[in-house]
Tab-separated table of C-alpha atoms in Angstrom:
chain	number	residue	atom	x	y	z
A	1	UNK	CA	0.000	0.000	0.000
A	2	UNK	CA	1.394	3.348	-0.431
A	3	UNK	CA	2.944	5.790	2.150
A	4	UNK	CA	0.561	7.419	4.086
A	5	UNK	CA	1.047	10.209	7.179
A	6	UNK	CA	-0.994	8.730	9.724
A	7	UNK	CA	-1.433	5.177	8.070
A	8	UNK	CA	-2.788	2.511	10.865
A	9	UNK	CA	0.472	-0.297	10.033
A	10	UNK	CA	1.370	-0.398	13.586
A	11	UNK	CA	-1.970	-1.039	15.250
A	12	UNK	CA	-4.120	-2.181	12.477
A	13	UNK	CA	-3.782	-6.068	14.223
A	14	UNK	CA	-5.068	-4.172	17.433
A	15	UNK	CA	-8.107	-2.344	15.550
A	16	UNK	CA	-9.105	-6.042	14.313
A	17	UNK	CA	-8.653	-7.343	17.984
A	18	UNK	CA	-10.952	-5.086	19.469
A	19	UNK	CA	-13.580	-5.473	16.664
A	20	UNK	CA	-13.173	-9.571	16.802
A	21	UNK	CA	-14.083	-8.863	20.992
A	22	UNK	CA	-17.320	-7.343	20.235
A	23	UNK	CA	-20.288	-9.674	20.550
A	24	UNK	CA	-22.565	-10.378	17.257
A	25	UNK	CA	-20.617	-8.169	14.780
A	26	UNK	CA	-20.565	-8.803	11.321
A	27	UNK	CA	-20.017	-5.583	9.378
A	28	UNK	CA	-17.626	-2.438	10.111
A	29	UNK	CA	-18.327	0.880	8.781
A	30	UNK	CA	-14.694	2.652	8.059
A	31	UNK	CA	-15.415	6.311	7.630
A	32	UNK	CA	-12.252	7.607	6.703
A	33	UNK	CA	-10.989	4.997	4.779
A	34	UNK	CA	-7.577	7.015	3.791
A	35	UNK	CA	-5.419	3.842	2.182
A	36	UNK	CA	-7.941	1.412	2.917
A	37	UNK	CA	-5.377	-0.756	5.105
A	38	UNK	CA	-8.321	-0.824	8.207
A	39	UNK	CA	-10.745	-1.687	5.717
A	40	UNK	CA	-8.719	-4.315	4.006
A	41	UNK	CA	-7.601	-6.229	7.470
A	42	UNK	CA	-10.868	-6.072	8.569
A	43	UNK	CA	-12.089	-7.524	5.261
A	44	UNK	CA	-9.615	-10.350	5.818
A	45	UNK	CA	-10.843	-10.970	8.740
A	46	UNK	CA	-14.099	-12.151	7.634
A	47	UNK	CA	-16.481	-8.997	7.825
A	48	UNK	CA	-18.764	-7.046	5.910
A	49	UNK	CA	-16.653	-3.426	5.087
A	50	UNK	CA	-18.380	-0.346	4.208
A	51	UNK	CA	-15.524	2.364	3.640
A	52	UNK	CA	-16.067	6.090	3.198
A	53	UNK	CA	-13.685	8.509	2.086
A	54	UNK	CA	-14.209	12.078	0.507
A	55	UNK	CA	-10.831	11.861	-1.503
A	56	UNK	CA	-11.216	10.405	-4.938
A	57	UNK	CA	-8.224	8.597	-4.592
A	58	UNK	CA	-9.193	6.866	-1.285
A	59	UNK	CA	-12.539	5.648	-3.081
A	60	UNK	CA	-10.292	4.223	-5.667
A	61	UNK	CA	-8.208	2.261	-2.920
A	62	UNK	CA	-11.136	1.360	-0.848
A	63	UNK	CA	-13.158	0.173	-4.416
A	64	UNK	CA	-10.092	-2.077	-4.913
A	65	UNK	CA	-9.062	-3.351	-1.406
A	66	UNK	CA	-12.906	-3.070	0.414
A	67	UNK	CA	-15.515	-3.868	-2.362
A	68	UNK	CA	-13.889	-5.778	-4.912
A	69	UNK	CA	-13.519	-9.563	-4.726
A	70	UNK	CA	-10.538	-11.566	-6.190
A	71	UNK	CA	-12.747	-14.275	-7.551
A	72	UNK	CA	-14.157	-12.132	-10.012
A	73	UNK	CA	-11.496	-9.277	-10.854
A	74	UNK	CA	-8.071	-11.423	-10.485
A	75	UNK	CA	-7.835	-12.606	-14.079
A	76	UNK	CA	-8.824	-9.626	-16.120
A	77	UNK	CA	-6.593	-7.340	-13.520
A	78	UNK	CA	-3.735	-10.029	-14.071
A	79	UNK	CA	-4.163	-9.807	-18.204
A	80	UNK	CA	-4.373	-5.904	-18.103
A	81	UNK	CA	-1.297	-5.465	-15.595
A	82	UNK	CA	0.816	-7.385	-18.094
A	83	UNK	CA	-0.489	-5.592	-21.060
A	84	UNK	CA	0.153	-1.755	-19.061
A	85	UNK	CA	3.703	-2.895	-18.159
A	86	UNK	CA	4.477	-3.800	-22.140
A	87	UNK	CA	3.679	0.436	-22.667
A	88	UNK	CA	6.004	2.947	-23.550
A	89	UNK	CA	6.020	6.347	-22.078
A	90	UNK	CA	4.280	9.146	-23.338
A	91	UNK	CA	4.939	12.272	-21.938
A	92	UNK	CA	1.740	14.241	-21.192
A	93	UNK	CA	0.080	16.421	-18.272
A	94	UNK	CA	1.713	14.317	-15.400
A	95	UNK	CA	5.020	14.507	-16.611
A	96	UNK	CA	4.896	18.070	-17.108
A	97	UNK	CA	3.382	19.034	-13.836
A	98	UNK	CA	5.319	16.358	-11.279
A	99	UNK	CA	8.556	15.588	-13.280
A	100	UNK	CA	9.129	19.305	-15.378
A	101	UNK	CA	7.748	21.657	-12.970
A	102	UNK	CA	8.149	19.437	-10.117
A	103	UNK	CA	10.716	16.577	-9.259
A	104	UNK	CA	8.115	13.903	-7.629
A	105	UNK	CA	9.164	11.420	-10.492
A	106	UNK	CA	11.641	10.674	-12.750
A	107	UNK	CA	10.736	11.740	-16.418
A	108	UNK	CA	10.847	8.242	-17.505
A	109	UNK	CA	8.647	7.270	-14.840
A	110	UNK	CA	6.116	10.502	-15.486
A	111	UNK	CA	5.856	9.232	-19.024
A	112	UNK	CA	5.049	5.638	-17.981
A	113	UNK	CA	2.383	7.263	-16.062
A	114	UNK	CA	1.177	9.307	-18.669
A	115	UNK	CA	0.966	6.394	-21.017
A	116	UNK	CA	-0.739	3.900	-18.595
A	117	UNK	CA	-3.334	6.462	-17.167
A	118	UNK	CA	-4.644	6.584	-20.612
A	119	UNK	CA	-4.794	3.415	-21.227
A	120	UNK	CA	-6.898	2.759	-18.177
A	121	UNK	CA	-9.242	5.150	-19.261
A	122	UNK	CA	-9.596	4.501	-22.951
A	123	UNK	CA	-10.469	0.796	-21.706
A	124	UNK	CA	-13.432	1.919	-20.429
A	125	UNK	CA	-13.626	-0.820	-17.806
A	126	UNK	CA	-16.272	-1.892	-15.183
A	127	UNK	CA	-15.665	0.075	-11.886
A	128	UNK	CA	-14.106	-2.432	-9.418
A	129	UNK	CA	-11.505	-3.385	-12.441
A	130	UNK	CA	-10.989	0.092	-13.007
A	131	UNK	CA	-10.159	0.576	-9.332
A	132	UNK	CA	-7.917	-2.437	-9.173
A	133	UNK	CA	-5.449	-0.939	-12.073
A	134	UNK	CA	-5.496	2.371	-10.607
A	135	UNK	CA	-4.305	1.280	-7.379
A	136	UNK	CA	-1.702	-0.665	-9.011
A	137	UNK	CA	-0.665	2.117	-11.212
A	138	UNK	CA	-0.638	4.490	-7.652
A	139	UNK	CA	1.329	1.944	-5.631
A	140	UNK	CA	3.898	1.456	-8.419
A	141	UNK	CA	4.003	5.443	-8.537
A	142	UNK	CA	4.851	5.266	-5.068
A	143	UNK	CA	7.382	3.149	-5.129
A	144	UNK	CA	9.398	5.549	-7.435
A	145	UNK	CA	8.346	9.174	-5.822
A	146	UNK	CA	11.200	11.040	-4.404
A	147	UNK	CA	8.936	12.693	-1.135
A	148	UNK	CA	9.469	11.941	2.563
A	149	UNK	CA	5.817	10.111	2.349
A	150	UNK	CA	3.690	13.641	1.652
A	151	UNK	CA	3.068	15.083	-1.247
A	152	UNK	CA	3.523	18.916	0.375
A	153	UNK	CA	7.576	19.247	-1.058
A	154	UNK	CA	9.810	17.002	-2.821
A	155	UNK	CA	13.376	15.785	-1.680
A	156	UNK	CA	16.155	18.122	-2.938
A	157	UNK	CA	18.275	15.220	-4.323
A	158	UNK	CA	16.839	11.967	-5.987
A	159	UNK	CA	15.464	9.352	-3.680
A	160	UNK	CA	17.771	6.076	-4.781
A	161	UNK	CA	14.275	4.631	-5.253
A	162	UNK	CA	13.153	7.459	-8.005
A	163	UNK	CA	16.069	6.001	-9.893
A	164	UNK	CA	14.347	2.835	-10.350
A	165	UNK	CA	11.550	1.642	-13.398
A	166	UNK	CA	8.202	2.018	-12.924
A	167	UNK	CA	6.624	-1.192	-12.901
A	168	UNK	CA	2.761	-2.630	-12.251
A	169	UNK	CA	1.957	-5.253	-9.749
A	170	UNK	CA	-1.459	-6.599	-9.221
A	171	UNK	CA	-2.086	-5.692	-5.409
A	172	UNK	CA	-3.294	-7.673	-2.712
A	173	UNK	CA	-7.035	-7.685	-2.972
A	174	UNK	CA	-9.095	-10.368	-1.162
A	175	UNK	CA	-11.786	-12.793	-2.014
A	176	UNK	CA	-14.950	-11.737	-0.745
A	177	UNK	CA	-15.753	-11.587	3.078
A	178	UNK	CA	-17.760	-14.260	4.764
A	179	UNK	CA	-20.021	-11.647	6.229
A	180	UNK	CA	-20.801	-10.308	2.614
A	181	UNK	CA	-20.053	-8.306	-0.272
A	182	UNK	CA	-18.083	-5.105	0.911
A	183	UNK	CA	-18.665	-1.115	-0.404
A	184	UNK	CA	-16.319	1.665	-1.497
A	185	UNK	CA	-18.133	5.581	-0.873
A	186	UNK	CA	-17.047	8.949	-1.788
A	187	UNK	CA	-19.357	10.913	0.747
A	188	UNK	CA	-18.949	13.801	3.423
A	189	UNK	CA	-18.429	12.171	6.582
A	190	UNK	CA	-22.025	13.214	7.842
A	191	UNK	CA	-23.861	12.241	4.600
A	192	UNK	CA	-22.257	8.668	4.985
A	193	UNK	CA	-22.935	8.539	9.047
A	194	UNK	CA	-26.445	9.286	7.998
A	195	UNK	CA	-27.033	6.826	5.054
A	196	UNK	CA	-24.644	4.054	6.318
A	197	UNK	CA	-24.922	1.133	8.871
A	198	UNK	CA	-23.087	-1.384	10.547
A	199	UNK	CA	-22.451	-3.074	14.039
A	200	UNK	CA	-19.447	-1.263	14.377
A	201	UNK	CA	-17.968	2.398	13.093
A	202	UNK	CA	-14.300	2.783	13.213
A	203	UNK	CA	-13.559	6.842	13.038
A	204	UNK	CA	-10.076	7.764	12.043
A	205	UNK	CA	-10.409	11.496	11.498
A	206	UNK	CA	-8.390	14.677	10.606
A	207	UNK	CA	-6.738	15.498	13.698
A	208	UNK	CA	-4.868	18.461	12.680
A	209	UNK	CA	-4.570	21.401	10.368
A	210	UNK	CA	-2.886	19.470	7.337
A	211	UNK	CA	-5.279	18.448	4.611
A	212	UNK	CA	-4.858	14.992	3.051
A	213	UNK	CA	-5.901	16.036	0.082
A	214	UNK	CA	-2.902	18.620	0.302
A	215	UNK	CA	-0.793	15.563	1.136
A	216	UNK	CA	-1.769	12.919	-1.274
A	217	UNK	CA	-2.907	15.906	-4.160
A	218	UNK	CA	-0.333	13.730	-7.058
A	219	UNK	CA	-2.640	10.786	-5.928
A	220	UNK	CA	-6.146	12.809	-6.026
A	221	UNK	CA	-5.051	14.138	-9.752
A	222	UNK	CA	-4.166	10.553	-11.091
A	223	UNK	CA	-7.460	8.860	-9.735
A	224	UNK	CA	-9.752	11.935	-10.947
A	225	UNK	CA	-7.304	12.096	-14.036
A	226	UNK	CA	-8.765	15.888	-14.718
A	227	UNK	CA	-5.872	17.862	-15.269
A	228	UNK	CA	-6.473	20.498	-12.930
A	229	UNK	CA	-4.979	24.001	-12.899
A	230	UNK	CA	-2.443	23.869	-9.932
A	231	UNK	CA	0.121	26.052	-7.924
A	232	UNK	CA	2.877	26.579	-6.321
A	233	UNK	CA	6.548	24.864	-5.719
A	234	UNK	CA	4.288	21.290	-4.985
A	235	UNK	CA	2.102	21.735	-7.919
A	236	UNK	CA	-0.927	21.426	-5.866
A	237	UNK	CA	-4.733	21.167	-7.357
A	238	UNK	CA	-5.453	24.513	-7.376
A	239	UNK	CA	-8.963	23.230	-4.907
A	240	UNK	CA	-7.071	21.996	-2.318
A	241	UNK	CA	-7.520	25.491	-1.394
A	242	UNK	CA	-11.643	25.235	-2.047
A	243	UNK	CA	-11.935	21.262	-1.124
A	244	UNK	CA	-11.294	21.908	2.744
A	245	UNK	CA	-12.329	19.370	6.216
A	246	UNK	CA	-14.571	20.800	9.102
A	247	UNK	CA	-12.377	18.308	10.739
A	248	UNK	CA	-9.209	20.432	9.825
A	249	UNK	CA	-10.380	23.497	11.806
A	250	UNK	CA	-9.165	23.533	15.495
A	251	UNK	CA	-12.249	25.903	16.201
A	252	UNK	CA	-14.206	23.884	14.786
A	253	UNK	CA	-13.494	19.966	15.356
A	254	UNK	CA	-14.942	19.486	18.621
A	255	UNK	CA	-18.482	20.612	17.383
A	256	UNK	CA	-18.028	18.775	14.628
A	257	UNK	CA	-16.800	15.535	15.785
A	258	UNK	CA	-19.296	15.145	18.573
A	259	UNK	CA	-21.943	15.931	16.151
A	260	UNK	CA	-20.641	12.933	13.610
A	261	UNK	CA	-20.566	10.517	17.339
A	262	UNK	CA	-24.453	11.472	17.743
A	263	UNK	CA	-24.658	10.525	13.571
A	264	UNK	CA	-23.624	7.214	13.368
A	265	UNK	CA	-25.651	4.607	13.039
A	266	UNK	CA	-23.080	1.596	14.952
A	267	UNK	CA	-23.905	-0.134	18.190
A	268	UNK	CA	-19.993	0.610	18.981
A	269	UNK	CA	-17.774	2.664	18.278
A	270	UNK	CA	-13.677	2.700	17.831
A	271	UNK	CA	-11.788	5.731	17.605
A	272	UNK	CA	-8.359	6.666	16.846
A	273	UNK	CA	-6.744	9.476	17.459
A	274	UNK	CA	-3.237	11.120	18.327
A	275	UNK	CA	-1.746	13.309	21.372
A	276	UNK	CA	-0.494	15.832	18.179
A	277	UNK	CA	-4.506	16.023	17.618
A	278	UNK	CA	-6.907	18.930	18.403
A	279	UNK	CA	-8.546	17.158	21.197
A	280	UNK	CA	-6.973	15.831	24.256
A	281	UNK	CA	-7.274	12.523	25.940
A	282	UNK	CA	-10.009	13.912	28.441
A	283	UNK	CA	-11.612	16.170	25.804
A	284	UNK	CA	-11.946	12.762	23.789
A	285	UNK	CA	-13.239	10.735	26.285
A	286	UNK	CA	-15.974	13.654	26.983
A	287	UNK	CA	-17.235	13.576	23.489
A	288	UNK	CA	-17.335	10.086	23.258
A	289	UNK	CA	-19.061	10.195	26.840
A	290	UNK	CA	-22.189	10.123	24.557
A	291	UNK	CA	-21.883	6.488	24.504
A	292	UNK	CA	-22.759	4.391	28.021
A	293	UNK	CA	-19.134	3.566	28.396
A	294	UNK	CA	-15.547	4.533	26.886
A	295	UNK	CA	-11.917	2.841	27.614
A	296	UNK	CA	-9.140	3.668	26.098
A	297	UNK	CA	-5.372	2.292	25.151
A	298	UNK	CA	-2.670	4.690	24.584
A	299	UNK	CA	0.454	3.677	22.197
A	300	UNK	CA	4.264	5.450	22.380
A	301	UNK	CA	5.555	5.788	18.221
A	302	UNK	CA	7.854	7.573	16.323
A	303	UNK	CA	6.941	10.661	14.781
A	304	UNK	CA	7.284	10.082	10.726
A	305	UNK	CA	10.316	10.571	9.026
A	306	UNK	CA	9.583	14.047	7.401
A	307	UNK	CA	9.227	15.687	11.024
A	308	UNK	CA	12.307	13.769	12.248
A	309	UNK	CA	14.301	15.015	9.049
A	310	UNK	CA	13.537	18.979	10.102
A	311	UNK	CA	12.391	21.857	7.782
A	312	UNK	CA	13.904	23.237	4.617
A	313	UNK	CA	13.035	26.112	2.188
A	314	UNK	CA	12.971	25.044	-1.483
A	315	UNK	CA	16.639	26.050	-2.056
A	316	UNK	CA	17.491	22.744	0.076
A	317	UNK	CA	18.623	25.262	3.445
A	318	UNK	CA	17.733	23.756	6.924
A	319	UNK	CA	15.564	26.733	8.289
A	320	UNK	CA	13.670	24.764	10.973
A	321	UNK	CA	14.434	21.807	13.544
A	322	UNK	CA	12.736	18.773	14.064
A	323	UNK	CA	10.034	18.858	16.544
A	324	UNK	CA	9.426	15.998	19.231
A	325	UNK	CA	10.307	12.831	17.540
A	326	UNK	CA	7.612	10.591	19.192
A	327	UNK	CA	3.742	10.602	19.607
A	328	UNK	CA	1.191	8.900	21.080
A	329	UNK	CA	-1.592	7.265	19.278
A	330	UNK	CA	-5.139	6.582	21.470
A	331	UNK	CA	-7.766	3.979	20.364
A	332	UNK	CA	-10.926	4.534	22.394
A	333	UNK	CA	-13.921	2.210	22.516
A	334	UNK	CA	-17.293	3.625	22.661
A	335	UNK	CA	-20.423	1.706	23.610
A	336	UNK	CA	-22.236	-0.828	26.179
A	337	UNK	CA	-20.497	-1.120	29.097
A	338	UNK	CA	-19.852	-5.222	28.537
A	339	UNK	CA	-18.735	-4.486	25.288
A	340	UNK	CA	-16.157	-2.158	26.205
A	341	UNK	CA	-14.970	-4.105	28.941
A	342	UNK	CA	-14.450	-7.251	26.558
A	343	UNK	CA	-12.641	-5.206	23.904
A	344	UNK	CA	-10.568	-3.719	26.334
A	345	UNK	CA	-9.663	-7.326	27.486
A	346	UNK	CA	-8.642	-8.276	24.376
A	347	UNK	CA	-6.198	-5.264	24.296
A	348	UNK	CA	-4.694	-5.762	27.508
């Protein structure tokens, strides 16, 4: 899967302990999918996924690792892969905007971009396909880019991986869940709370100021494949300025995330959420006081590598130190007293 600032790797085997403790559950609604690496665990775990994400490109990854099934998609993805990788670059839009006026990529590797993002599209494919070769072409992107993980600045010298060939691989999608079919949404986090249910929500919100969307906007551009007008030094699409999160707003988060706990339609609820967030432990455990019961496991990390690396201007001068080089990461559970005390249990 590809880089991701706040990516659940290191407790995503905890997430699926505490939802494999709760009593009768058989289908998880993620609601900010991101990479889709909650979704997918969960999805190997035998349940019913319904992920949500506002971010085209987070549909795309959830449409290929949440809703599509291996049974049905592995053979065409497997044909198509094979054909893609045969293509020569052709320099076009992406090239221009992230290898030219940019250095994400390699030229060579822009081309191959160019040429394969085309392709996709002029096959006019059925959705969940679709999805499956644009997350392949993203996660072979990825593995060339020369960033520290976000898409905000560029390294000042080549990344030895950028050096590399672009290449497709057909990712690791599942068969279908035993609890049923699984879903991929685009919606606002309150129109999907509203229209979506499940036994359990798991809530993985914005915690700070930084938009993913401004992150991951070389990601947002290939799945949407618009060729938007963009700015600055990054290249950004010019409505990452427009395209902004309630959840985003320090003035505004607390309102908004207690409204979205009232909103969604799950028995329990699991939340995570870090000490670098706009709500503290307590203030946390207050929202989420809407619930009968709350408990709550807190996990020591390393900060990623981009804050441990410090802050240069786009000459390649060190202008800023490196903050605190660890955080904490919290994952509450919301709901029935007996139901927090057994997933709890399970995280002990």
């Amino acid at each position: 899967m590809i880089k991701y600032l706040g990516s659940k790797r290191l407790i995503v085997d905890r997430i699926v302990r505490a939802v494999n403790a709760i009593p009768g559950t058989r289908s998880v609604l993620d609601l900010f999918s991101g990479t889709a690496r909650v979704g997918h665990a969960l999805k190997r775990a035998g349940y019913r996924v319904l992920a949500n994400d506002h971010n085209e490109y987070a549909r795309v990854l959830a449409t290929c690792y949440v809703a599509a099934d291996r049974e049905k998609v592995l053979a065409p993805a497997t044909r198509l892969v094979r054909e893609f990788n045969r293509l020569r670059g052709k320099p076009g839009w992406f090239t221009e905007t992230f290898c030219v006026n940019s250095r994400f990529f390699q030229p060579k590797n822009g081309a191959r971009v160019d040429a394969i993002r085309d392709a996709i599209r002029g096959k006019g494919l059925e959705p969940e396909l679709e999805a499956v070769l644009l997350t392949s072409l993203m996660e072979a992107a990825d593995r060339v880019d020369s960033t520290t993980g976000v898409q905000m600045a560029y390294l000042k010298r080549w990344a030895p991986r950028a050096l590399g060939d672009l290449e497709l691989r057909v990712p690791d999608f599942l068969p279908r869940a035993r609890a049923g079919k699984g879903e991929a949404h685009g919606l606002d986090a309150f129109e999907a709370a509203a229209r979506l249910e499940a036994d359990v929500a798991y809530l993985d919100p914005p915690y700070n100021q930084h938009s993913y969307l401004g992150n991951y906007h070389v990601w947002e551009s290939l799945a949407r494949w618009d060729r938007p007008e963009v700015y600055g030094i990054a290249r950004k699409r010019l409505d990452v300025r427009s395209r902004q999160s309630v959840f985003n707003s320090r003035p505004r988060f607390r309102a908004a995330f207690s409204r979205l706990v009232r909103a969604v339609r799950a028995r329990t609820l699991i939340v995570s959420f870090s000490d670098e967030g706009y709500l503290d432990r307590a203030a946390m455990e207050e929202v989420l006081g809407l619930r009968p019961a709350v408990g709550v496991v807190a996990m020591d990390f390393k900060r990623y590598v981009g804050a441990q690396i410090g802050i240069y201007n786009p000459q390649g001068v060190k202008v800023g130190k490196a903050g605190r080089l660890r955080n904490r990461e919290f994952l509450f559970i919301a709901g029935a007293r007996r139901v927090v005390d057994r997933a709890m249990a399970a995280l002990s």
